[in-house]
Structures are given as C-alpha cells and as structure tokens.
mmCIF file of C-alpha atoms in Angstrom:
data_model
loop_
_atom_site.group_PDB
_atom_site.id
_atom_site.type_symbol
_atom_site.label_atom_id
_atom_site.label_comp_id
_atom_site.label_asym_id
_atom_site.label_seq_id
_atom_site.Cartn_x
_atom_site.Cartn_y
_atom_site.Cartn_z
ATOM 1 C CA UNK A 1 0.000 0.000 0.000
ATOM 2 C CA UNK A 2 1.265 3.446 -0.905
ATOM 3 C CA UNK A 3 1.458 5.713 2.123
ATOM 4 C CA UNK A 4 0.948 9.429 1.548
ATOM 5 C CA UNK A 5 2.445 11.732 4.171
ATOM 6 C CA UNK A 6 1.196 15.306 4.271
ATOM 7 C CA UNK A 7 3.014 18.169 5.909
ATOM 8 C CA UNK A 8 2.648 20.240 7.861
ATOM 9 C CA UNK A 9 -0.271 18.861 9.853
ATOM 10 C CA UNK A 10 -1.451 22.410 10.513
ATOM 11 C CA UNK A 11 -0.645 25.631 8.686
ATOM 12 C CA UNK A 12 -1.520 28.902 10.425
ATOM 13 C CA UNK A 13 -1.732 31.777 7.969
ATOM 14 C CA UNK A 14 -3.546 35.052 7.400
ATOM 15 C CA UNK A 15 -5.848 35.900 4.490
ATOM 16 C CA UNK A 16 -3.798 37.090 1.544
ATOM 17 C CA UNK A 17 -0.805 34.948 2.418
ATOM 18 C CA UNK A 18 0.569 32.123 0.296
ATOM 19 C CA UNK A 19 -0.010 28.537 1.411
ATOM 20 C CA UNK A 20 2.285 25.692 0.438
ATOM 21 C CA UNK A 21 1.154 22.169 1.287
ATOM 22 C CA UNK A 22 3.251 19.053 0.780
ATOM 23 C CA UNK A 23 2.355 15.440 0.012
ATOM 24 C CA UNK A 24 5.051 12.769 -0.105
ATOM 25 C CA UNK A 25 4.434 9.229 -1.373
ATOM 26 C CA UNK A 26 6.184 6.123 -0.050
ATOM 27 C CA UNK A 27 6.853 5.092 -3.656
ATOM 28 C CA UNK A 28 6.376 6.695 -7.014
ATOM 29 C CA UNK A 29 2.817 7.476 -8.055
ATOM 30 C CA UNK A 30 3.924 9.056 -11.346
ATOM 31 C CA UNK A 31 1.660 12.109 -11.719
ATOM 32 C CA UNK A 32 -1.439 10.298 -10.500
ATOM 33 C CA UNK A 33 -2.223 12.467 -7.530
ATOM 34 C CA UNK A 34 -5.233 14.571 -6.605
ATOM 35 C CA UNK A 35 -5.971 17.199 -3.983
ATOM 36 C CA UNK A 36 -9.254 17.704 -2.141
ATOM 37 C CA UNK A 37 -10.571 20.410 0.139
ATOM 38 C CA UNK A 38 -12.920 19.583 3.000
ATOM 39 C CA UNK A 39 -14.768 22.016 5.223
ATOM 40 C CA UNK A 40 -16.428 21.006 8.515
ATOM 41 C CA UNK A 41 -19.625 19.039 7.985
ATOM 42 C CA UNK A 42 -19.143 18.872 4.229
ATOM 43 C CA UNK A 43 -18.016 16.269 1.745
ATOM 44 C CA UNK A 44 -14.591 16.696 0.167
ATOM 45 C CA UNK A 45 -14.284 18.731 -3.016
ATOM 46 C CA UNK A 46 -11.909 17.835 -5.840
ATOM 47 C CA UNK A 47 -9.400 20.643 -6.461
ATOM 48 C CA UNK A 48 -6.614 19.195 -8.591
ATOM 49 C CA UNK A 49 -6.090 15.964 -10.476
ATOM 50 C CA UNK A 50 -3.085 14.343 -12.111
ATOM 51 C CA UNK A 51 -0.924 16.616 -9.972
ATOM 52 C CA UNK A 52 -1.370 19.874 -11.848
ATOM 53 C CA UNK A 53 -4.812 20.023 -13.470
ATOM 54 C CA UNK A 54 -7.480 22.149 -11.847
ATOM 55 C CA UNK A 55 -10.884 20.539 -11.559
ATOM 56 C CA UNK A 56 -13.951 22.250 -12.966
ATOM 57 C CA UNK A 57 -14.730 25.553 -11.293
ATOM 58 C CA UNK A 58 -11.583 25.718 -9.175
ATOM 59 C CA UNK A 59 -10.081 29.223 -8.968
ATOM 60 C CA UNK A 60 -6.713 29.942 -10.524
ATOM 61 C CA UNK A 61 -5.165 30.765 -7.127
ATOM 62 C CA UNK A 62 -4.945 26.976 -6.607
ATOM 63 C CA UNK A 63 -2.072 25.234 -8.352
ATOM 64 C CA UNK A 64 -0.410 21.859 -8.064
ATOM 65 C CA UNK A 65 2.974 20.509 -8.987
ATOM 66 C CA UNK A 66 5.193 17.490 -8.602
ATOM 67 C CA UNK A 67 5.684 13.965 -9.857
ATOM 68 C CA UNK A 68 7.070 10.712 -8.570
ATOM 69 C CA UNK A 69 7.029 10.981 -4.795
ATOM 70 C CA UNK A 70 6.881 14.718 -4.018
ATOM 71 C CA UNK A 71 3.899 16.944 -4.639
ATOM 72 C CA UNK A 72 2.863 20.453 -3.687
ATOM 73 C CA UNK A 73 -0.447 22.277 -3.541
ATOM 74 C CA UNK A 74 -0.073 26.045 -3.561
ATOM 75 C CA UNK A 75 -2.737 28.613 -2.782
ATOM 76 C CA UNK A 76 -1.290 31.873 -4.046
ATOM 77 C CA UNK A 77 -3.316 34.234 -1.867
ATOM 78 C CA UNK A 78 -5.622 32.812 0.786
ATOM 79 C CA UNK A 79 -9.255 33.816 0.676
ATOM 80 C CA UNK A 80 -11.459 33.449 3.791
ATOM 81 C CA UNK A 81 -13.217 30.455 2.206
ATOM 82 C CA UNK A 82 -9.907 28.587 1.739
ATOM 83 C CA UNK A 83 -9.458 27.807 5.426
ATOM 84 C CA UNK A 84 -10.167 24.094 5.510
ATOM 85 C CA UNK A 85 -8.518 20.670 5.558
ATOM 86 C CA UNK A 86 -6.716 19.488 2.435
ATOM 87 C CA UNK A 87 -6.103 15.879 1.468
ATOM 88 C CA UNK A 88 -3.988 14.310 -1.264
ATOM 89 C CA UNK A 89 -4.958 11.010 -2.903
ATOM 90 C CA UNK A 90 -3.112 8.672 -5.267
ATOM 91 C CA UNK A 91 -4.580 6.513 -8.002
ATOM 92 C CA UNK A 92 -1.405 4.846 -9.234
ATOM 93 C CA UNK A 93 -1.845 1.652 -7.218
ATOM 94 C CA UNK A 94 -4.591 -0.282 -5.483
ATOM 95 C CA UNK A 95 -5.715 0.335 -2.865
ATOM 96 C CA UNK A 96 -6.378 3.984 -3.478
ATOM 97 C CA UNK A 97 -4.983 5.926 -0.537
ATOM 98 C CA UNK A 98 -5.303 9.368 0.998
ATOM 99 C CA UNK A 99 -2.878 11.415 2.989
ATOM 100 C CA UNK A 100 -3.642 12.297 6.576
ATOM 101 C CA UNK A 101 -4.553 15.881 5.752
ATOM 102 C CA UNK A 102 -3.256 19.404 6.320
ATOM 103 C CA UNK A 103 -5.432 21.860 8.179
ATOM 104 C CA UNK A 104 -5.091 25.442 6.980
ATOM 105 C CA UNK A 105 -6.266 27.652 9.822
ATOM 106 C CA UNK A 106 -6.572 31.378 10.313
ATOM 107 C CA UNK A 107 -3.650 32.870 12.188
ATOM 108 C CA UNK B 1 -26.897 18.647 -11.898
ATOM 109 C CA UNK B 2 -25.177 15.638 -10.378
ATOM 110 C CA UNK B 3 -26.740 14.490 -7.148
ATOM 111 C CA UNK B 4 -25.721 11.620 -4.882
ATOM 112 C CA UNK B 5 -27.800 10.814 -1.814
ATOM 113 C CA UNK B 6 -26.740 8.159 0.680
ATOM 114 C CA UNK B 7 -29.074 6.447 3.108
ATOM 115 C CA UNK B 8 -29.149 3.427 5.377
ATOM 116 C CA UNK B 9 -26.788 4.511 8.117
ATOM 117 C CA UNK B 10 -27.552 4.122 11.787
ATOM 118 C CA UNK B 11 -26.493 2.450 15.009
ATOM 119 C CA UNK B 12 -25.744 -1.267 14.790
ATOM 120 C CA UNK B 13 -24.234 -3.785 17.175
ATOM 121 C CA UNK B 14 -20.846 -5.371 16.498
ATOM 122 C CA UNK B 15 -21.137 -8.445 14.307
ATOM 123 C CA UNK B 16 -24.381 -7.320 12.712
ATOM 124 C CA UNK B 17 -25.048 -6.178 9.139
ATOM 125 C CA UNK B 18 -26.165 -2.996 7.440
ATOM 126 C CA UNK B 19 -26.797 -2.018 3.817
ATOM 127 C CA UNK B 20 -26.094 1.459 2.554
ATOM 128 C CA UNK B 21 -27.732 2.895 -0.541
ATOM 129 C CA UNK B 22 -26.666 5.760 -2.787
ATOM 130 C CA UNK B 23 -29.244 7.202 -5.173
ATOM 131 C CA UNK B 24 -27.707 8.942 -8.173
ATOM 132 C CA UNK B 25 -29.219 11.487 -10.522
ATOM 133 C CA UNK B 26 -28.204 14.135 -13.020
ATOM 134 C CA UNK B 27 -25.764 12.012 -15.011
ATOM 135 C CA UNK B 28 -25.594 8.749 -16.949
ATOM 136 C CA UNK B 29 -25.015 6.479 -13.958
ATOM 137 C CA UNK B 30 -24.198 3.432 -16.078
ATOM 138 C CA UNK B 31 -21.189 5.225 -17.595
ATOM 139 C CA UNK B 32 -19.258 5.853 -14.376
ATOM 140 C CA UNK B 33 -17.368 3.789 -11.888
ATOM 141 C CA UNK B 34 -18.586 4.390 -8.362
ATOM 142 C CA UNK B 35 -16.840 4.259 -5.014
ATOM 143 C CA UNK B 36 -17.441 4.270 -1.294
ATOM 144 C CA UNK B 37 -15.126 6.361 0.880
ATOM 145 C CA UNK B 38 -15.416 6.609 4.643
ATOM 146 C CA UNK B 39 -14.284 8.986 7.357
ATOM 147 C CA UNK B 40 -14.120 8.013 11.008
ATOM 148 C CA UNK B 41 -15.129 10.789 13.422
ATOM 149 C CA UNK B 42 -12.419 13.438 13.523
ATOM 150 C CA UNK B 43 -10.178 11.408 11.216
ATOM 151 C CA UNK B 44 -9.066 11.426 7.593
ATOM 152 C CA UNK B 45 -10.493 9.819 4.489
ATOM 153 C CA UNK B 46 -10.270 6.111 3.748
ATOM 154 C CA UNK B 47 -11.182 4.568 0.407
ATOM 155 C CA UNK B 48 -13.418 1.514 0.875
ATOM 156 C CA UNK B 49 -14.509 -0.006 -2.432
ATOM 157 C CA UNK B 50 -15.074 0.527 -6.158
ATOM 158 C CA UNK B 51 -17.342 -1.047 -8.719
ATOM 159 C CA UNK B 52 -16.770 -0.620 -12.421
ATOM 160 C CA UNK B 53 -19.427 1.152 -14.503
ATOM 161 C CA UNK B 54 -20.576 -2.138 -16.074
ATOM 162 C CA UNK B 55 -20.225 -4.239 -12.878
ATOM 163 C CA UNK B 56 -17.379 -6.168 -14.511
ATOM 164 C CA UNK B 57 -14.997 -5.666 -11.619
ATOM 165 C CA UNK B 58 -14.812 -4.651 -7.970
ATOM 166 C CA UNK B 59 -12.010 -3.838 -5.609
ATOM 167 C CA UNK B 60 -11.832 -3.394 -1.846
ATOM 168 C CA UNK B 61 -9.630 -2.015 0.865
ATOM 169 C CA UNK B 62 -7.977 -4.778 2.875
ATOM 170 C CA UNK B 63 -9.760 -3.535 5.995
ATOM 171 C CA UNK B 64 -13.167 -4.516 4.569
ATOM 172 C CA UNK B 65 -12.333 -7.323 2.144
ATOM 173 C CA UNK B 66 -14.459 -10.383 2.788
ATOM 174 C CA UNK B 67 -16.933 -8.438 4.941
ATOM 175 C CA UNK B 68 -18.244 -5.683 2.637
ATOM 176 C CA UNK B 69 -19.742 -6.065 -0.848
ATOM 177 C CA UNK B 70 -20.276 -3.242 -3.302
ATOM 178 C CA UNK B 71 -23.033 -3.551 -5.886
ATOM 179 C CA UNK B 72 -25.004 -1.425 -8.292
ATOM 180 C CA UNK B 73 -28.265 -1.486 -10.199
ATOM 181 C CA UNK B 74 -27.854 0.601 -13.330
ATOM 182 C CA UNK B 75 -31.576 0.335 -14.113
ATOM 183 C CA UNK B 76 -32.303 2.101 -10.804
ATOM 184 C CA UNK B 77 -29.291 4.459 -10.772
ATOM 185 C CA UNK B 78 -28.400 3.086 -7.374
ATOM 186 C CA UNK B 79 -25.204 2.034 -5.639
ATOM 187 C CA UNK B 80 -25.086 -0.241 -2.606
ATOM 188 C CA UNK B 81 -22.693 -1.265 0.115
ATOM 189 C CA UNK B 82 -23.547 -4.421 2.025
ATOM 190 C CA UNK B 83 -21.621 -4.405 5.292
ATOM 191 C CA UNK B 84 -21.423 -7.645 7.276
ATOM 192 C CA UNK B 85 -19.603 -8.587 10.483
ATOM 193 C CA UNK B 86 -19.382 -4.946 11.478
ATOM 194 C CA UNK B 87 -16.719 -3.851 13.920
ATOM 195 C CA UNK B 88 -16.307 -0.787 16.106
ATOM 196 C CA UNK B 89 -13.588 0.445 13.755
ATOM 197 C CA UNK B 90 -16.108 0.593 10.907
ATOM 198 C CA UNK B 91 -17.770 3.537 12.643
ATOM 199 C CA UNK B 92 -17.601 6.397 10.147
ATOM 200 C CA UNK B 93 -19.425 8.654 7.762
ATOM 201 C CA UNK B 94 -19.745 6.742 4.514
ATOM 202 C CA UNK B 95 -19.695 8.716 1.293
ATOM 203 C CA UNK B 96 -20.523 7.502 -2.176
ATOM 204 C CA UNK B 97 -18.449 9.182 -4.835
ATOM 205 C CA UNK B 98 -18.332 9.240 -8.622
ATOM 206 C CA UNK B 99 -15.173 8.692 -10.628
ATOM 207 C CA UNK B 100 -14.152 11.714 -12.611
ATOM 208 C CA UNK B 101 -13.910 9.558 -15.725
ATOM 209 C CA UNK B 102 -13.730 5.856 -16.494
ATOM 210 C CA UNK B 103 -10.581 4.430 -14.919
ATOM 211 C CA UNK B 104 -9.606 7.861 -13.654
ATOM 212 C CA UNK B 105 -9.917 7.053 -9.983
ATOM 213 C CA UNK B 106 -10.471 10.508 -8.582
ATOM 214 C CA UNK B 107 -13.773 11.600 -7.116
ATOM 215 C CA UNK B 108 -15.464 14.596 -8.669
ATOM 216 C CA UNK B 109 -18.872 14.311 -7.007
ATOM 217 C CA UNK B 110 -19.669 13.159 -3.498
ATOM 218 C CA UNK B 111 -22.834 12.580 -1.545
ATOM 219 C CA UNK B 112 -23.473 14.221 1.803
ATOM 220 C CA UNK B 113 -22.587 11.022 3.641
ATOM 221 C CA UNK B 114 -24.420 8.688 6.002
ATOM 222 C CA UNK B 115 -23.186 7.929 9.517
ATOM 223 C CA UNK B 116 -22.677 4.338 10.595
ATOM 224 C CA UNK B 117 -22.077 3.765 14.299
ATOM 225 C CA UNK B 118 -21.077 0.294 15.446
ATOM 226 C CA UNK B 119 -21.626 0.004 19.159
ATOM 227 C CA UNK B 120 -23.143 -2.340 21.687
#
C-alpha cells in the first residue's frame, strides 16, 4: 500500500498569504495524484487531479505541482473560504490511498 | 446537476449487518465507476470499495475485504454497500463518490454522507 504523508499537519496563515502544502508518497505514483478540500460538515471537493490540473470551477489561485514521490499544492493568496482541511490522494496503485490531511487555519 | 444521496446509516451492534444505498441522478449512472469512501469521526479519508461502470470488476480495501460487498443497479441508478460482520472500527461517515472519468480514480462528485455507528 502506498502511504501518503502530508506536511505540515497544521498551517496557520492570514488571508492574503501564500499557502504551500506538501504530500510525499512512499513510492512513485507518477503524476497520479489529486488534492481535495474539505470544510467542517461537508463532503470533500476535488481541487486538482493528475498533480497539476485544476478541476472544474476551481479558482486559478490553486495550483499543483510534482511527480514521482513529491507533490505540492499552492494557494497563491488565501481567501477566507480557503481555510479548511486538504487531502492528497493517489490513483497509481490499489488500494487507493489518501494522505492524513493538512489543516489550513486562520492565524 | 449531479446528485448523490446516501441512506441506510444508523447504530448497529458489532457483528451485525447494514446495507447502505446511494441514489444517483443528473448524469448517466451506467457510464461511471462508483466508489465508497469513509471517514471516522475526527479522522481522515479512507477509500473503501469501487465497482466498475458495467459491474465487470470490484475492488476493496484490505480492511473490509471479505466483509463488505459493493453492488449497483444501473436500471435504478443506485449504488449499494452491504456491510457484514461490522466492527467498532467501521464507525464512520460513509460517502458515495463518482469517478471523474472511467478508470480515472479521482472523485469529482460526493454525496453528503451517512453515519454508521457500530456500538453495543
């Protein structure tokens, strides 16, 4: 099973600041990685797929990069609605696995 | 618009069974693989199972293999999860989720989730 490790666990930032979230895989997942955003009491929302492609309706301030084992989700300038938990997920191998999440909180 | 609605959750004793249902609308259900993903209270996401769009294949997380069965009825636009021999660690919100595209195992639409609590 591929283990995805997200860091940091919590990111404390102010609106307008840049957020950089990391996801590291225990073995290569090629570019087959997605990012999701989840707010309290809601289902996750797909942000990025195949490492760097924005899903439908996702603002341009979200971007993704990486391949192999190291991936990054960047939010260029945090909006109030961006404070949430973010998960990465790989589809390169069964079983599909998620990272443990990074909480982006208001500083 | 795409709509996924789960039902069937509740409180169940360890060792008992429960069947979850996900009603789909707003898209051609028979063209998409469908998944169950769960989230224990206060924890992260865990993928549970997938069924191919045409029911030709299924796959399961090791934690549920042999106890859970995923199924679908394309004539009713409905996805199921039969959960047997339930354990306390199966307590979670269970989401049904649609694949973004055939064999592209990302989830672009999710239901609101249904809570399963396994407790004596």
